[in-house]
Amino acid sequence: MKLRVLSGIQPTADSFHLGNWLGALRQWVRLQDTHDAFYCIVDQHAITGNYDPKLLADRTLSAFAQLLALGLDPQKSTIFVQSHVPEHSQLQWVLSCLTGFGEASRMTQFKDKSQKDGAERATVGLFTYPILQAADILIYRANQVPVGEDQKQHLELTRDLAQRFNTTYGETLVPPETLVLSEGSKVLDLTNPSAKMSKSAPAGCVFLLDDEPAVTKKFMSAVTDSGSAIEFDPQNKAGVANLLTILASVSGRGVSDWVNEFSGKGYGELKKAVAQAVTQQVTEPTRTKANELLKDRGQLIKLLNDGAVKARSVAGETLNNVYQKVGFLK
Ligand code: TRP
């Protein structure tokens, strides 16, 4: 029996970016060969903050097209949209009745995000976001959850809630393990290499749907430093180290190999090489394939419906068990 993994990604931008790909989506593609993989486009999480309702459906479909273009295969994995599987929010209600108000208040992501927008503007949906995330995972009885470092606290809450449910009502839910995605693949903002690459700083962010001139322009204007030697020194030469990390990840050749190759050469040459590797290996193939897939929306929607049917057959079983244990009248 294969272990089951579940992960989720929000459809909050027109395009995923290089950080999403190297930090998470690349691992998703690998995991579908070794695991029983469930991948969820979390549109319900995407409405917890400011968002444009006119764009959400298109972004959800585009997110799916990009996942397929990157190599996720609906024959191997169950790929679906969160709002198509109502069992997530049904389980969330039960879990929220097991979550302490203080416990939820200690979630650092909520504290950060609500501080940014002002506590008055933060919604209850943002506050209960981690409980919905726990439901996303527990409804499939997933064994492992591949996520970035920043999601560790949400995963601890997920495990605590599973154990608390089991202690209160009897063995039902599976406390999942966290598969922390490797730190080495953290991609930094090209114009500000002290921050993570993020869609909210588009100048330093390479989107997977960017065309070749846009990708090249972004890499050629990457911030390096006033020196000229190409060395891997993340502390003192963060910009250069970031370019080397990207080049190594995309090419499959180690950083030290590339450092040797570029000895005596200038930053301009390194930038050109990274831009070329990224366009050839990642952005051009993804963009071409995703745009081709998006020409047939009907087919994409059909695949997502199939995914939702598969997902609901597992989610429905868990929810039945949960409702019975909780004591709801059948
Ligand atoms: N909160 C996750 C993030 O921001 C997204 C997410 C929602 C998720 N539900 C999930 C990740 C379930 C893993 C499992 O990255």
CSV table of N, CA and C and ligand atoms in Angstrom, one decimal, residues 6-8 42 45 129 133 136-137 145 147 151, ligand 1:
chain,number,residue,atom,x,y,z
A,6,LEU,N,-1.2,14.6,0.7
A,6,LEU,CA,-2.1,15.6,0.3
A,6,LEU,C,-1.4,17.0,0.4
A,7,SER,N,-1.5,17.8,-0.7
A,7,SER,CA,-1.1,19.2,-0.5
A,7,SER,C,-2.0,20.1,-1.2
A,8,GLY,N,-1.9,21.4,-0.9
A,8,GLY,CA,-2.8,22.4,-1.5
A,8,GLY,C,-2.0,23.6,-1.9
A,42,VAL,N,-6.9,25.3,-3.6
A,42,VAL,CA,-7.7,25.7,-2.4
A,42,VAL,C,-8.3,27.1,-2.7
A,45,HIS,N,-9.6,28.9,0.6
A,45,HIS,CA,-8.6,29.7,1.3
A,45,HIS,C,-8.3,31.0,0.5
A,129,TYR,N,-8.7,29.9,9.0
A,129,TYR,CA,-8.0,29.3,7.9
A,129,TYR,C,-7.3,28.0,8.2
A,133,GLN,N,-7.6,24.2,6.7
A,133,GLN,CA,-6.4,23.5,6.2
A,133,GLN,C,-6.3,22.1,6.8
A,136,ASP,N,-8.8,19.9,5.2
A,136,ASP,CA,-8.3,19.5,3.8
A,136,ASP,C,-7.5,18.2,3.9
A,137,ILE,N,-6.7,18.1,5.0
A,137,ILE,CA,-5.8,17.0,5.1
A,137,ILE,C,-6.5,15.8,5.8
A,145,VAL,N,2.2,15.3,4.4
A,145,VAL,CA,1.8,16.5,3.8
A,145,VAL,C,3.1,17.3,3.4
A,147,VAL,N,4.9,20.4,2.6
A,147,VAL,CA,4.7,21.9,2.7
A,147,VAL,C,6.0,22.6,3.0
A,151,GLN,N,4.6,26.5,7.0
A,151,GLN,CA,3.3,25.8,7.3
A,151,GLN,C,3.4,24.8,8.4
B,1,TRP,N1,-1.8,27.1,3.7
B,1,TRP,C1,-1.1,26.5,2.5
B,1,TRP,C2,-0.1,27.5,2.0
B,1,TRP,O1,-0.3,28.7,2.1
B,1,TRP,C3,-2.1,26.1,1.5
B,1,TRP,C4,-2.9,24.9,1.9
B,1,TRP,C5,-4.2,24.9,2.1
B,1,TRP,C6,-2.4,23.6,2.2
B,1,TRP,N2,-4.7,23.7,2.5
B,1,TRP,C7,-3.6,22.9,2.5
B,1,TRP,C8,-1.2,23.0,2.1
B,1,TRP,C9,-3.5,21.5,2.9
B,1,TRP,C10,-1.1,21.7,2.5
B,1,TRP,C11,-2.2,20.9,2.8
B,1,TRP,O2,0.9,27.1,1.4
